[in-house]
């Protein structure tokens, strides 16, 4: 297949590289010229503008947007709009709010797929988990690309109608918040408790056969190995929060109790008070680096 990719940051570049590795052709564009040059060195055909990308894709365009959620998505769609029709497919692979995705599906000339993407920079090697909403025919058409970008055929599926992909990803992130908080609280108790414990050893042991083994627990092991059992100068400050906030808001609208997710979100907001004392929140801060390579806030 021929795929256009707009947005060549960490995640967009992984989409490019994995799709190229699977034998597909890529036309790549980013507002940063050096990102386009780097993608071209990796085998992509460079485009110097959205118009140039659209021209190079021909009559039936298949385009993957990997730009920040919100206004940048709308701006990219606005730039693309003169070149699109219903036979074209646009995939939004960012963390967009699901109601925005429903709106974009209704207002975009192309067939629009909302694609929740999980896996972080580790997806460069392993592939992503993709949760996709929108028209069945468009999902089927892009399946060879989804196979390449995901961990394989089992790593993606069509969740349902427009908005459902980003809706499922939103709830996924709420679950992620609660899991991070739970691991943080458990390790805080171990750290402050009765025994002088090597928390890297605890995490490694749990991750080999225990009921609570997981990738997040592997990242806990990595954090203790690289920062030390006391987490060194990692600060009690957890960035992010939009998707968790959306999850709680949706739970209120649907009258579904989500106390664990709500408390995890509250802890995230509470971490921004300037108190560097909570071990659980310091671990959550470091875990965000582990799965997303987000900057680690440090104590001064």
Coordinates of C-alpha atoms in Angstrom, one line a residue:
X1 CA 0.0 0.0 0.0
X2 CA 0.9 3.7 -0.3
X3 CA 0.3 5.6 2.9
X4 CA 0.8 9.3 3.7
X5 CA 1.9 10.1 7.2
X6 CA 1.6 13.6 8.7
X7 CA 3.4 14.1 12.0
X8 CA 6.8 12.6 12.4
X9 CA 7.4 12.8 16.1
X10 CA 8.3 9.7 18.1
X11 CA 5.1 7.9 17.5
X12 CA 4.6 9.1 13.9
X13 CA 8.1 7.9 13.0
X14 CA 7.3 4.5 14.5
X15 CA 4.3 4.3 12.2
X16 CA 6.6 5.2 9.2
X17 CA 9.3 2.8 10.1
X18 CA 7.1 -0.2 10.8
X19 CA 5.0 0.4 7.7
X20 CA 8.2 0.6 5.5
X21 CA 9.6 -2.5 7.1
X22 CA 6.4 -4.4 6.1
X23 CA 7.0 -3.4 2.4
X24 CA 4.6 -0.5 2.0
X25 CA 5.4 2.9 0.5
X26 CA 5.3 6.0 2.7
X27 CA 5.0 9.7 1.8
X28 CA 6.0 11.7 4.8
X29 CA 5.3 15.2 5.9
X30 CA 6.0 17.3 9.1
X31 CA 6.2 21.0 9.8
X32 CA 9.8 20.3 10.9
X33 CA 12.0 19.9 7.9
X34 CA 14.6 17.9 9.7
X35 CA 12.0 15.3 10.6
X36 CA 11.0 14.9 7.0
X37 CA 14.7 14.6 6.0
X38 CA 15.2 11.9 8.6
X39 CA 12.2 10.0 7.4
X40 CA 13.5 10.2 3.8
X41 CA 16.8 8.8 4.9
X42 CA 14.9 5.9 6.4
X43 CA 13.2 5.2 3.0
X44 CA 10.1 7.4 2.9
X45 CA 9.3 9.7 0.0
X46 CA 9.5 13.3 1.4
X47 CA 6.7 15.9 1.0
X48 CA 7.4 19.6 1.5
X49 CA 3.7 20.5 2.2
X50 CA 0.3 19.0 2.8
X51 CA -0.6 19.8 -0.8
X52 CA 2.6 18.0 -2.0
X53 CA 1.7 15.0 0.0
X54 CA -1.8 14.9 -1.3
X55 CA -0.5 15.1 -4.9
X56 CA 1.9 12.3 -4.4
X57 CA -0.8 10.0 -3.0
X58 CA -2.9 10.1 -6.1
X59 CA -6.7 9.6 -6.5
X60 CA -7.3 7.2 -3.5
X61 CA -5.5 8.7 -0.6
X62 CA -4.7 6.8 2.6
X63 CA -3.4 9.2 5.3
X64 CA -2.3 8.7 8.9
X65 CA -2.3 11.7 11.2
X66 CA 0.0 11.4 14.2
X67 CA -0.2 15.0 15.5
X68 CA -1.1 16.3 19.0
X69 CA -4.8 16.1 19.9
X70 CA -7.0 19.1 19.7
X71 CA -6.4 22.1 17.4
X72 CA -3.4 20.5 15.5
X73 CA -5.7 17.7 14.2
X74 CA -8.3 20.2 13.0
X75 CA -5.6 22.3 11.4
X76 CA -4.2 19.2 9.5
X77 CA -7.7 18.2 8.4
X78 CA -8.4 21.8 7.2
X79 CA -5.2 21.8 5.2
X80 CA -6.2 18.4 3.7
X81 CA -9.8 19.1 3.0
X82 CA -9.4 20.6 -0.6
X83 CA -7.8 17.3 -1.7
X84 CA -10.2 14.8 -0.1
X85 CA -13.3 12.9 -1.1
X86 CA -15.3 10.0 0.3
X87 CA -13.1 7.4 -1.3
X88 CA -10.1 8.6 0.7
X89 CA -9.4 7.5 4.3
X90 CA -7.8 9.5 7.1
X91 CA -6.7 7.8 10.3
X92 CA -6.3 10.0 13.4
X93 CA -3.8 8.0 15.5
X94 CA -3.5 10.6 18.4
X95 CA -5.2 10.8 21.8
X96 CA -8.2 12.8 20.5
X97 CA -11.4 13.2 22.6
X98 CA -14.0 10.8 21.2
X99 CA -16.7 13.5 20.7
X100 CA -14.2 15.5 18.6
X101 CA -13.7 12.4 16.5
X102 CA -17.4 12.0 16.0
X103 CA -17.6 15.6 14.8
X104 CA -14.6 15.2 12.5
X105 CA -16.2 12.1 11.0
X106 CA -19.3 14.2 10.1
X107 CA -17.4 17.2 8.7
X108 CA -14.5 15.7 6.9
X109 CA -14.9 14.8 3.2
X110 CA -12.8 11.7 3.5
X111 CA -13.8 8.6 5.5
X112 CA -12.5 9.2 9.0
X113 CA -11.1 6.5 11.3
X114 CA -10.4 7.3 14.9
X115 CA -7.5 5.1 16.1
X116 CA -6.6 4.9 19.8
X117 CA -2.9 4.0 20.0
X118 CA -1.2 2.4 23.0
X119 CA 2.3 1.1 23.5
X120 CA 4.5 4.1 23.6
X121 CA 8.0 4.3 22.1
X122 CA 8.4 0.6 22.9
X123 CA 6.1 0.1 19.9
X124 CA 9.1 0.7 17.7
X125 CA 10.1 -2.9 18.3
X126 CA 7.0 -4.6 19.5
X127 CA 4.2 -2.8 17.7
X128 CA 1.2 -0.9 19.0
X129 CA -2.2 -1.9 20.3
X130 CA -4.7 -0.1 18.0
X131 CA -8.4 0.5 18.9
X132 CA -10.2 1.7 15.8
X133 CA -13.6 3.3 15.2
X134 CA -15.4 4.1 11.9
X135 CA -16.6 2.6 8.7
X136 CA -16.0 -1.2 8.3
X137 CA -14.9 -0.8 4.7
X138 CA -12.2 1.7 5.6
X139 CA -10.9 -0.4 8.4
X140 CA -10.7 -3.4 6.1
X141 CA -8.9 -1.3 3.5
X142 CA -6.3 -0.2 6.0
X143 CA -5.9 -3.6 7.6
X144 CA -2.5 -4.3 5.9
X145 CA -1.2 -1.1 7.5
X146 CA -2.8 -1.8 10.9
X147 CA -1.1 -5.3 10.8
X148 CA 2.2 -3.6 10.2
X149 CA 1.9 -0.8 12.8
X150 CA 0.3 -3.0 15.5
X151 CA 1.8 -6.1 17.1
X152 CA 0.2 -8.1 14.3
X153 CA -3.4 -9.0 13.4
X154 CA -4.3 -9.6 17.1
X155 CA -3.0 -6.2 18.0
X156 CA -5.8 -4.2 16.4
X157 CA -9.6 -4.4 15.9
X158 CA -12.5 -2.3 14.9
X159 CA -14.3 -1.3 18.1
X160 CA -17.4 0.0 16.3
X161 CA -18.9 3.2 14.9
X162 CA -17.1 6.6 14.7
X163 CA -15.7 7.7 18.0
X164 CA -15.5 4.2 19.5
X165 CA -11.8 3.8 19.0
X166 CA -10.8 6.9 20.9
X167 CA -13.5 6.1 23.5
X168 CA -12.0 2.7 24.2
X169 CA -8.5 4.4 24.4
X170 CA -9.8 7.0 26.8
X171 CA -11.1 4.3 29.2
X172 CA -7.8 2.4 28.7
X173 CA -5.9 5.4 30.0
X174 CA -8.2 5.7 33.0
X175 CA -7.4 2.1 33.8
X176 CA -3.7 2.9 33.3
X177 CA -4.0 5.7 35.9
X178 CA -5.5 3.3 38.5
X179 CA -2.9 0.6 37.9
X180 CA -0.1 3.0 38.2
X181 CA -1.6 4.3 41.5
X182 CA -2.0 0.8 42.8
X183 CA 1.5 -0.2 42.1
X184 CA 2.7 3.1 43.6
X185 CA 0.8 2.6 46.8
X186 CA 2.0 -1.0 47.2
X187 CA 5.6 -0.1 46.7
X188 CA 5.2 2.9 49.0
X189 CA 4.1 0.6 51.8
X190 CA 7.0 -1.7 51.1
X191 CA 9.4 1.3 51.1
X192 CA 8.1 2.7 54.4
X193 CA 7.3 -0.6 56.0
X194 CA 8.9 -3.0 58.5
X195 CA 11.8 -4.4 56.3
X196 CA 14.7 -3.0 54.4
X197 CA 13.8 -4.2 51.0
X198 CA 15.4 -4.1 47.5
X199 CA 12.4 -3.0 45.5
X200 CA 14.0 -3.9 42.2
X201 CA 14.2 -7.5 43.5
X202 CA 10.6 -7.4 44.7
X203 CA 9.4 -6.2 41.3
X204 CA 11.5 -8.8 39.4
X205 CA 10.2 -11.6 41.6
X206 CA 6.5 -10.5 41.2
X207 CA 7.0 -10.3 37.5
X208 CA 8.0 -13.9 37.3
X209 CA 4.8 -15.8 37.7
X210 CA 2.9 -13.7 40.2
X211 CA -0.7 -12.8 39.7
X212 CA 0.1 -9.1 39.4
X213 CA 2.8 -9.4 36.8
X214 CA 2.5 -6.8 33.9
X215 CA 4.5 -4.5 31.7
X216 CA 3.9 -1.7 34.1
X217 CA 5.5 -3.9 36.8
X218 CA 8.5 -4.4 34.5
X219 CA 8.8 -0.7 34.3
X220 CA 8.7 -0.5 38.1
X221 CA 11.7 -2.9 38.1
X222 CA 13.4 -0.7 35.5
X223 CA 12.7 2.5 37.7
X224 CA 14.2 1.0 40.8
X225 CA 17.2 -0.4 38.9
X226 CA 18.0 3.0 37.3
X227 CA 16.9 5.3 40.1
X228 CA 17.5 3.2 43.2
X229 CA 15.1 1.8 45.8
X230 CA 14.4 5.3 47.1
X231 CA 13.9 6.6 43.5
X232 CA 16.7 9.2 43.9
X233 CA 15.7 12.7 43.0
X234 CA 12.5 11.7 41.1
X235 CA 9.9 14.4 42.1
X236 CA 6.4 14.0 43.5
X237 CA 4.8 15.4 40.3
X238 CA 2.8 13.6 37.7
X239 CA 2.1 15.4 34.5
X240 CA -0.8 14.6 32.1
X241 CA -4.4 14.0 33.0
X242 CA -6.6 14.9 30.1
X243 CA -7.7 11.3 29.2
X244 CA -8.2 10.4 32.8
X245 CA -10.4 13.5 33.3
X246 CA -12.4 12.6 30.2
X247 CA -12.9 9.1 31.6
X248 CA -14.2 10.4 34.9
X249 CA -16.5 12.9 33.2
X250 CA -17.9 10.2 31.0
X251 CA -18.4 7.9 34.1
X252 CA -20.4 10.7 35.7
X253 CA -22.6 11.2 32.6
X254 CA -23.2 7.4 32.4
X255 CA -23.7 7.1 36.2
X256 CA -21.0 4.4 36.4
X257 CA -18.9 4.4 39.6
X258 CA -15.2 4.5 39.0
X259 CA -13.7 5.3 42.4
X260 CA -10.3 3.9 41.8
X261 CA -9.8 5.8 38.6
X262 CA -11.2 9.0 40.2
X263 CA -8.8 8.7 43.2
X264 CA -5.8 8.1 40.8
X265 CA -6.7 11.2 38.9
X266 CA -7.0 13.1 42.2
X267 CA -3.6 11.9 43.2
X268 CA -2.2 13.1 39.9
X269 CA -3.6 16.6 40.5
X270 CA -2.5 16.6 44.1
X271 CA 1.0 15.9 43.0
X272 CA 1.3 19.4 41.6
X273 CA 1.0 21.1 45.0
X274 CA 4.8 21.2 45.4
X275 CA 5.1 18.4 48.1
X276 CA 7.9 16.1 47.2
X277 CA 7.0 13.4 49.8
X278 CA 4.6 10.8 48.3
X279 CA 6.6 7.8 47.1
X280 CA 3.6 6.4 45.1
X281 CA 3.3 9.6 43.0
X282 CA 7.1 9.7 42.5
X283 CA 6.9 6.2 41.1
X284 CA 4.0 7.1 38.8
X285 CA 6.1 10.1 37.6
X286 CA 8.9 7.7 36.7
X287 CA 6.6 5.1 35.1
X288 CA 5.4 7.8 32.6
X289 CA 9.0 7.9 31.3
X290 CA 9.1 4.2 31.1
X291 CA 6.1 3.7 28.7
X292 CA 6.0 7.1 27.0
X293 CA 9.4 8.6 27.4
X294 CA 7.8 11.6 29.0
X295 CA 10.2 13.9 30.8
X296 CA 10.8 12.9 34.5
X297 CA 10.2 15.8 36.9
X298 CA 13.1 16.0 39.4
X299 CA 13.5 17.5 42.8
X300 CA 15.7 20.6 42.9

